[in-house]
Every structure is written in C-alpha cells, then in structure tokens.
Tab-separated table of C-alpha atoms in Angstrom:
chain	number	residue	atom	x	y	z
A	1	UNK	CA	134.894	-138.095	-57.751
A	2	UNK	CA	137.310	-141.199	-58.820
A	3	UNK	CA	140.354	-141.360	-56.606
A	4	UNK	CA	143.106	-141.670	-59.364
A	5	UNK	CA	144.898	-144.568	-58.375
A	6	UNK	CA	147.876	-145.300	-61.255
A	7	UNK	CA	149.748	-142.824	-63.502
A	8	UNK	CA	149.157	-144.780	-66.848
A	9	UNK	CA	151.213	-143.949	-70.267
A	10	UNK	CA	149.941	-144.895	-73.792
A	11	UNK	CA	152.611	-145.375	-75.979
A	12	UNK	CA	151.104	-145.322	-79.482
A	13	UNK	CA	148.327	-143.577	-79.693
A	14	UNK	CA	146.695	-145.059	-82.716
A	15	UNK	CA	144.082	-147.178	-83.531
A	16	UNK	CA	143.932	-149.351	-80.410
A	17	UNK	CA	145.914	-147.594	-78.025
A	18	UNK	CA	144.178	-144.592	-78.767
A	19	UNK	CA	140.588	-146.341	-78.492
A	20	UNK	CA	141.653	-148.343	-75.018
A	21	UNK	CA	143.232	-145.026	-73.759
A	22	UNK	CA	140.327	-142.891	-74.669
A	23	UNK	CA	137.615	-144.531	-72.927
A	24	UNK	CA	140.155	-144.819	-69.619
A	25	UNK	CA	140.280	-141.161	-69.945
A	26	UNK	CA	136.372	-140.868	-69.869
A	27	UNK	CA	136.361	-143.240	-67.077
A	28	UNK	CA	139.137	-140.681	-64.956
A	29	UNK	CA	142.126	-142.406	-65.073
A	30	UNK	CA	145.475	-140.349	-65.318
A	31	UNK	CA	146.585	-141.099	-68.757
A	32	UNK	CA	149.177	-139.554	-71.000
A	33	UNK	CA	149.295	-140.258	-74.408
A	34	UNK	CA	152.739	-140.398	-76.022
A	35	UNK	CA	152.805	-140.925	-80.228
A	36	UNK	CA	155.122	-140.170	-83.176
A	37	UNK	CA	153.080	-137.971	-85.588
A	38	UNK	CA	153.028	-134.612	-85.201
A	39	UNK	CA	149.574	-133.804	-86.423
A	40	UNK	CA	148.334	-136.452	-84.208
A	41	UNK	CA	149.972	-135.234	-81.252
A	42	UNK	CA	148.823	-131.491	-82.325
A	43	UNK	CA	145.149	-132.416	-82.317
A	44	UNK	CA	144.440	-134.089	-79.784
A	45	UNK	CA	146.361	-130.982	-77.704
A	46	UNK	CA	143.710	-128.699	-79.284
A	47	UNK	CA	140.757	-130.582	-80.003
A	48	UNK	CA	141.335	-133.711	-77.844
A	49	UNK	CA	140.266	-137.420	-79.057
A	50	UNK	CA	137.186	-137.931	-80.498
A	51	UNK	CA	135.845	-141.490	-80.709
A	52	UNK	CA	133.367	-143.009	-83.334
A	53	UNK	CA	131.661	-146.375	-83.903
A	54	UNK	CA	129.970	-147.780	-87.476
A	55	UNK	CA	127.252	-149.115	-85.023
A	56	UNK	CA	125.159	-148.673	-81.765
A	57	UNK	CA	127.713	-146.424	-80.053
A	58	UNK	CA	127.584	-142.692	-79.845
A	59	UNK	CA	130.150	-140.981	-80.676
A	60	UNK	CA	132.576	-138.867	-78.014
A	61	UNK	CA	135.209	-136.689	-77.211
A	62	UNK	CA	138.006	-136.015	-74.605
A	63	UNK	CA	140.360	-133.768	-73.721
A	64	UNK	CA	143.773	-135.623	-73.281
A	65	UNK	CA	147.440	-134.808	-72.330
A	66	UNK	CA	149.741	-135.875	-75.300
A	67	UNK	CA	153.151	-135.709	-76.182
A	68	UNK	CA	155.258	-135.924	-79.139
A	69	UNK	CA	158.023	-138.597	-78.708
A	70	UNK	CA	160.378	-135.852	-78.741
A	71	UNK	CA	158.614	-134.361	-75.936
A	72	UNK	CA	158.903	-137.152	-73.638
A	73	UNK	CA	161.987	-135.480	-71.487
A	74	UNK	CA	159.577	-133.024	-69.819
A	75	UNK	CA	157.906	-135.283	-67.918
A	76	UNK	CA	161.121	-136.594	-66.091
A	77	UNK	CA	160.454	-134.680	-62.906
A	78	UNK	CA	157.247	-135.363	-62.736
A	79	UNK	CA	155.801	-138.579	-61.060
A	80	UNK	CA	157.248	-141.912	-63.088
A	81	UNK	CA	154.466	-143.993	-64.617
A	82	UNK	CA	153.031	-146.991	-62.953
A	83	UNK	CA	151.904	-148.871	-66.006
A	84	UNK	CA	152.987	-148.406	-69.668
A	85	UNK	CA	150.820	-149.586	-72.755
A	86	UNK	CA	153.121	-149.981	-75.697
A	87	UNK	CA	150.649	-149.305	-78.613
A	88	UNK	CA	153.034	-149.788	-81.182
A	89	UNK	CA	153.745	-151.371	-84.440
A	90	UNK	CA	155.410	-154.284	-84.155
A	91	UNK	CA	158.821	-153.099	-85.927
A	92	UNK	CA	158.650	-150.319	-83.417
A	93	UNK	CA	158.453	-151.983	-80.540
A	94	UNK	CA	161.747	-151.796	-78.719
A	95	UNK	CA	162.585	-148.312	-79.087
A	96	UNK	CA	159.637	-147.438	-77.635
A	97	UNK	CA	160.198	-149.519	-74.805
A	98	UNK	CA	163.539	-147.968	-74.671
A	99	UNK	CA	162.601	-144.842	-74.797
A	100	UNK	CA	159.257	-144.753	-71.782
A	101	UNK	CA	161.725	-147.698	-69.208
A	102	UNK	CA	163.559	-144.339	-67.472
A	103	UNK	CA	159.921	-143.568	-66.625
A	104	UNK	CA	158.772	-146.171	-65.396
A	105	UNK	CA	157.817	-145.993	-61.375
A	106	UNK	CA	160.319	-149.110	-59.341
A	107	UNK	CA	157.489	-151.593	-59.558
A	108	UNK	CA	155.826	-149.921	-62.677
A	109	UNK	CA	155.653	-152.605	-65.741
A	110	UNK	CA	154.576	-152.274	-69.194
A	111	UNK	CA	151.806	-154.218	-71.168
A	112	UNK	CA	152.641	-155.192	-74.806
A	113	UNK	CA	148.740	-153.756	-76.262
A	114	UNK	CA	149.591	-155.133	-79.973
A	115	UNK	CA	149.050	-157.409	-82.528
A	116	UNK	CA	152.363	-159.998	-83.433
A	117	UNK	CA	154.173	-161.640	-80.055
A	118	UNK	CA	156.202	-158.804	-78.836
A	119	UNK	CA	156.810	-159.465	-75.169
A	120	UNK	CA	160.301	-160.869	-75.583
A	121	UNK	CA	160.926	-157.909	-77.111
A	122	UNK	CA	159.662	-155.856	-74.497
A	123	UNK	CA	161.163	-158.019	-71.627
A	124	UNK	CA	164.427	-157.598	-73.463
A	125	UNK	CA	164.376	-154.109	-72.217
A	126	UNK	CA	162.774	-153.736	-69.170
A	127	UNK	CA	162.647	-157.758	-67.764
A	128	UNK	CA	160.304	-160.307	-67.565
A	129	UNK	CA	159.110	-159.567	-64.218
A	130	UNK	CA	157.652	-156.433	-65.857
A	131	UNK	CA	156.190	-157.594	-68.712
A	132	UNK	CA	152.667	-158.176	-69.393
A	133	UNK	CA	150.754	-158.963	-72.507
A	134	UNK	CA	146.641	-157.742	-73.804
A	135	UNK	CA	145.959	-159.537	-76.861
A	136	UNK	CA	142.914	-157.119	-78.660
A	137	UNK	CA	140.835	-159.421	-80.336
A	138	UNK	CA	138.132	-158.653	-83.255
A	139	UNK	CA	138.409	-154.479	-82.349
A	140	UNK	CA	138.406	-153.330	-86.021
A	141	UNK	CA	139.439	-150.100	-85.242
A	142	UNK	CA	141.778	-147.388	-87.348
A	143	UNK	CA	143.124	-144.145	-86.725
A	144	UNK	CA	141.903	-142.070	-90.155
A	145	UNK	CA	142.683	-138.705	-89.445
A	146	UNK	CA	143.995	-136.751	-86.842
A	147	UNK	CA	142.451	-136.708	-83.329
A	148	UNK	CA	139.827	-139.563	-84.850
A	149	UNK	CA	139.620	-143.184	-83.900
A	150	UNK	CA	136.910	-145.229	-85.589
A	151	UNK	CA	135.847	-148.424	-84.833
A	152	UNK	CA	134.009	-150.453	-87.723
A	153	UNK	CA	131.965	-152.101	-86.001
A	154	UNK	CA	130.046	-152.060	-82.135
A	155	UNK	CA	130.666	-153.476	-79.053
A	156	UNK	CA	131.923	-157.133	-78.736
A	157	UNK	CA	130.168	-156.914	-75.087
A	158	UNK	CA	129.065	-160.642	-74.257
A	159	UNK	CA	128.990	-161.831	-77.631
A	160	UNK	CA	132.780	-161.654	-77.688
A	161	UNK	CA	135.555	-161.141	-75.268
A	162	UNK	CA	137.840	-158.311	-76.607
A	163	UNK	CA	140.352	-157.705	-74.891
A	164	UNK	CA	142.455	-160.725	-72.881
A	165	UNK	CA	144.889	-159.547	-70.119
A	166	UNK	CA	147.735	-161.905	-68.620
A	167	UNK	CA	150.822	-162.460	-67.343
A	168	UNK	CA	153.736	-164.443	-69.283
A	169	UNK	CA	153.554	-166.997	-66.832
A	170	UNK	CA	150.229	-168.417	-66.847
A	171	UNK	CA	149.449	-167.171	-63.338
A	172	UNK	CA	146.031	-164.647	-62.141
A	173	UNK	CA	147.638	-161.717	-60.541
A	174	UNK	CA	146.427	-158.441	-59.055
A	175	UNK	CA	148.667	-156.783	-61.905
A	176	UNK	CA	147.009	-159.262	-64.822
A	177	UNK	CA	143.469	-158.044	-62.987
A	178	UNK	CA	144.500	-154.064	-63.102
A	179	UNK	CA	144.954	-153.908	-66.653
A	180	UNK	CA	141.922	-155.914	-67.630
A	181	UNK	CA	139.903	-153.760	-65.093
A	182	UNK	CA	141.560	-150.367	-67.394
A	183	UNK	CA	140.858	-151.997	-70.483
A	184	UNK	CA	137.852	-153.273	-70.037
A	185	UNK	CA	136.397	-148.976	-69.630
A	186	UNK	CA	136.407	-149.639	-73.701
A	187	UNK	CA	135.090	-153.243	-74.211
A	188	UNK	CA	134.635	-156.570	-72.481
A	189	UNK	CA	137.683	-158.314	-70.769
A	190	UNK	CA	138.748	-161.079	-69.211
A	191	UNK	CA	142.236	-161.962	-67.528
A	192	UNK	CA	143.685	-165.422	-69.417
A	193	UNK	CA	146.162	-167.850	-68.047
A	194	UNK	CA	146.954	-168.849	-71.304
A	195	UNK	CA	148.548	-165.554	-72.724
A	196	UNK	CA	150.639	-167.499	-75.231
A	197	UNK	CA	147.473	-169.312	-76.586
A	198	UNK	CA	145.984	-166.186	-77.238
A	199	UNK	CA	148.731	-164.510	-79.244
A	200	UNK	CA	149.069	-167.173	-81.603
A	201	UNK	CA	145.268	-167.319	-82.158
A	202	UNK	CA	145.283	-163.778	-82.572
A	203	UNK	CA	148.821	-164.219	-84.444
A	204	UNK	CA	146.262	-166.668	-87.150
A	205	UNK	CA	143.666	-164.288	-87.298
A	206	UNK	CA	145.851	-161.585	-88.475
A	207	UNK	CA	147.316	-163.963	-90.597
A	208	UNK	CA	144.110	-164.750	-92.771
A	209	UNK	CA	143.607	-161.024	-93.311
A	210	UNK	CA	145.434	-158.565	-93.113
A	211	UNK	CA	148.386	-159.888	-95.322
A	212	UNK	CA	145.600	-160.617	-97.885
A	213	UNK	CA	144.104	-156.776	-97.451
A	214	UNK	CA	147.358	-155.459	-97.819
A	215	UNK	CA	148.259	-157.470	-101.043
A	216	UNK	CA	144.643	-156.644	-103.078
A	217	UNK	CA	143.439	-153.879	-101.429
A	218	UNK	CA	140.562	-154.901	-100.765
A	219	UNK	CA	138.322	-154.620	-98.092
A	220	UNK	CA	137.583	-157.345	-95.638
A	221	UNK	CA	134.138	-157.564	-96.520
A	222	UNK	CA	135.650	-157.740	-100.294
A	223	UNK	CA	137.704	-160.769	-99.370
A	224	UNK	CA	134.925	-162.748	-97.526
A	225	UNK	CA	133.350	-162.444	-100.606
A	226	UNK	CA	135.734	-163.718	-102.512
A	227	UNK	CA	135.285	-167.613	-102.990
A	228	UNK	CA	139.620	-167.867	-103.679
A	229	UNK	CA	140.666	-165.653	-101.614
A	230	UNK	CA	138.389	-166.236	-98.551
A	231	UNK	CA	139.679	-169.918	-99.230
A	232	UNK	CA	142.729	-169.005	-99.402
A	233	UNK	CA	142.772	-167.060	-96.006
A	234	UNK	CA	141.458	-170.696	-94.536
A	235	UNK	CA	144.366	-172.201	-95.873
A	236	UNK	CA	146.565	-169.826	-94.051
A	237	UNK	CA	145.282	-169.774	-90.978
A	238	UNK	CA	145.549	-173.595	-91.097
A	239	UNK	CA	149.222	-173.892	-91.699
A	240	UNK	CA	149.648	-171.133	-88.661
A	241	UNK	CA	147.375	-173.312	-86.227
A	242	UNK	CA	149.637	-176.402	-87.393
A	243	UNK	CA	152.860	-174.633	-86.445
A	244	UNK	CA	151.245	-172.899	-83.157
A	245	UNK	CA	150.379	-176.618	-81.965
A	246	UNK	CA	153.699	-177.923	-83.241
A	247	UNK	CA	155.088	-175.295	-80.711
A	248	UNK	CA	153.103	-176.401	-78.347
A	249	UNK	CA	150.570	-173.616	-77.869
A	250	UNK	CA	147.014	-174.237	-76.371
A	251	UNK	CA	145.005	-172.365	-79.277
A	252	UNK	CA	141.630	-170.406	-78.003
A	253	UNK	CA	138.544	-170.303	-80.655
A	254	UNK	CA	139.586	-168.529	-83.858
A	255	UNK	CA	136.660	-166.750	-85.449
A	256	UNK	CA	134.347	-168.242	-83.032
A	257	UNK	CA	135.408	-171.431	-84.723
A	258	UNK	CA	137.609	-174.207	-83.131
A	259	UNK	CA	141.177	-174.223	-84.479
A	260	UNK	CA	140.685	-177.967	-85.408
A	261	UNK	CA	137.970	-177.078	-87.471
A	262	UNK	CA	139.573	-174.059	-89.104
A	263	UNK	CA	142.653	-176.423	-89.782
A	264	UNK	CA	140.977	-179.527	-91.124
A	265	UNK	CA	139.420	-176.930	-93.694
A	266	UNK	CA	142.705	-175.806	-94.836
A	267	UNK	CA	143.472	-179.381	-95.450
A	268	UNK	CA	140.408	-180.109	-97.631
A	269	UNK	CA	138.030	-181.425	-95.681
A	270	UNK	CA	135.123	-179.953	-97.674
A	271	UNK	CA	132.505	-180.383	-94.340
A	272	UNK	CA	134.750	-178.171	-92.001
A	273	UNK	CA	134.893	-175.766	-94.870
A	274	UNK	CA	131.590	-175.362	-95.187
A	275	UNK	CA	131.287	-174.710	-91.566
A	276	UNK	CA	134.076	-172.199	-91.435
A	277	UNK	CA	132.409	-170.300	-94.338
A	278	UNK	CA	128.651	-170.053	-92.683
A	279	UNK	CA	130.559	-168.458	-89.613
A	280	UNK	CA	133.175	-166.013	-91.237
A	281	UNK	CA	129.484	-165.081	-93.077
A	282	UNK	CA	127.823	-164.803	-90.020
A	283	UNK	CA	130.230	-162.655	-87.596
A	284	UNK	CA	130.702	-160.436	-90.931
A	285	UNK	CA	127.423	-158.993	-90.556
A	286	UNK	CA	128.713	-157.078	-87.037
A	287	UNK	CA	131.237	-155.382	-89.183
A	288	UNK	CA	130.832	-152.544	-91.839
A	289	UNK	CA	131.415	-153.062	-95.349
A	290	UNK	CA	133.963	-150.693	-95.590
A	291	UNK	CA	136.036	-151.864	-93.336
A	292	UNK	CA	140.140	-152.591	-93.434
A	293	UNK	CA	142.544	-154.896	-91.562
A	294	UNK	CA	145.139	-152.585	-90.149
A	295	UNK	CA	147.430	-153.251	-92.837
A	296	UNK	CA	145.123	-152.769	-95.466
C-alpha cells in the first residue's frame, strides 16, 4: 500500500483542479478538495468525482473528501496541509489564498494551478519563498455538471507536455520535482526553469481563444474554421508574443508552433500564416468538435 507522504489541498475544484486532484486521489495521495458551489461540494460527498475523456480514456470514479469554503474551519485541528493547489479563477485568487494560508503546515507552500500570471498574487499573501507556479497547457477540460469533469480530448502523453511545474526563480528543486511528480498521476509533466516563459505562452494561447469563444459563442472547432476569426486569433496572439518579448520573457512553442512564426503571421507575412494554419488544423483533430475554451 502507498505510504502517504504529503497532506495536499485543492482549492478549486473545477475543471483542472478537479481533473489534477482526481487522478492524485486514484493514485493514493491524501487530498482534500475545497470549492465554492454547493452542489459541487454535495456530490462529490455522495457520489464522489467521476472523470470522463472525448477519447481513448475510460472513464472513472472516486470517492473524495470535500468541503464547502464555508466548511474550511473544521479542519483546523487537524494536521495543516503541506502543499496547496489554488484552482481558482483568476479574480478569485487572493481570497482563496487568504482563506487556506492559516492551514498551511511551517514549510507547506502553495502552487498557483491556473491560467493568467497569478503568483504575485499569491506571494502577496503567503511570500515568495512559498510560491510555486504549474502552467496546464492544452488540457481542454470543463466542469459540466456536478461531480463531472470532462476532458475534450485524450492524453497529451509524449505528444505534448501538459503540465509544467517550477519555481519563480528559475531554479530545479525537490519542491518544483514534488508537484510535477503529483501532477503528472493525470498527464505528462515536466519541471521548467523558465516558469515565466511558460505563463506568457500559455497567457497567448488563452489569448487567441478563449476571449474569441466567449465573444461569439462559438466553439473552438467553430472558430478554427472560421477564415476571420481564426485570423484574427493569429493576430492576437502576435501582439501578446510582441509584448511578452518586450518584457523580456523567453517564450516556449505556442501551438506547437514557434512564437516567431506565430508573430510574423500576425504581421502579414502570408508564408508563416500558412504554416500556422496547417498546424492549428492539424492539433485540432486531437480535440472534439464540441469543445469550449473555459470562458466560452
């Protein structure tokens, strides 16, 4: 039997941090899931968290300890958590830092498992020196019911690193290796140096869709489709690598596609378009038709 070794709090249990938190269950890790919505929370007491994937992957279930946020004061005598995932929306980030710091163990820190750049936020709160960041890259996942996280698509495995663990700092450290070790139970993971890099890549990716999703309603499939609006999406994600390298930021591949290449489309070079389009095409076929950006 696994030898629990960390006491590990989800704070959000959505789309993602219900999906990474899930599969660390299955794999016997002490996890308690902490979320704001009542028939969320309800569910997955009864019924636990079931699992599903548009391809490849059968589905599962597991029983899980949750709490409703307004439940969190029970757990103060028990032992204080050694890692926190913060799960949440970005405009809910810092009272839900707030509100798991009293529980965190002396040398506990918590790990900023979102989309946007929220770890001076986070280290706001409860200090650099505990604050780590897992960028979640190309998951496609959603929460649509109750007690159900789907993910529209399968597995990135070795076609595609998901998940990307690292310190703020840049350096490789047994803490950076923990949390890619617990998050790679769901998907593929690697521990990054270049943590910054990766949110604004991610930070452009999110940029050329889900704004766009949001706004039409369409899906992302729909977009891609879309000669103006998937041309658009280029254009966007160029002006966002063109202000990430004006910061400074070493960009990582965006859509499997160097950010160079991504940018120069943007900027109407009709070759690097062309390119861009026959590999958006491409990596949409892992995807299902129906599915939405989280903001869509």
């Amino acid at each position: 039997m696994k030898v629990l070794s960390h006491k590990i709090a989800i704070v959000g249990a959505g789309a993602v941090g219900g999906y990474a938190g899930a599969h660390m269950v299955q794999a016997g890790e002490d996890v308690t899931f902490i979320d704001p919505w009542p028939a969320h929370v309800d569910h997955m007491r009864k019924h636990g968290l079931r699992v599903t994937h548009a391809k490849d992957v059968p589905e599962f279930r597991v029983p899980v300890r949750a709490l409703h946020v307004t439940d969190v004061q029970q757990i103060a005598k028990e032992k204080p958590f050694d890692i926190a995932f913060v799960c949440m929306k970005s405009y809910d980030t810092a009272w839900a830092t707030m509100m798991i710091r009293q529980y965190l163990a002396p040398d506990g820190y918590v790990v900023s498992l979102q989309n946007c750049v929220n770890e001076e936020t986070i280290a706001a709160i409860v200090g650099w020196g505990k604050t780590l960041g897992c960028i979640a890259s190309s998951i496609t996942v959603n929460l649509p019911e109750p007690g159900l996280i789907h993910r529209g698509a399968g597995k990135g495995g070795k076609a595609h690193t998901v998940f990307r663990a690292g310190e703020v700092h840049g350096r490789i450290t047994p803490r950076a290796e923990e949390v890619c070790r617990l998050v790679a139970y769901a998907d593929s993971a690697k521990v990054t140096a270049n943590l910054w890099g990766e949110r604004w890549s991610k930070l452009v990716t999110n940029a050329m869709a889900n704004g766009i999703a949001a706004c039409t309603g369409l899906t992302s499939s729909e977009v891609l489709h879309n000669d103006a609006l998937r041309h658009f999406s280029t254009r966007v994600g160029s002006e966002a690598i063109r202000v990430g390298q004006a910061l400074g930021y070493q960009l990582e591949e965006i859509y499997h596609l160097p950010p160079e290449m991504i940018a120069r489309a943007g900027e109407g070079d009709e070759a690097a378009m062309r390119t861009c389009d026959e590999e958006r095409f491409r990596q949409s076929k892992r995807t299902a038709a129906e599915q939405r950006p989280s903001m869509g």
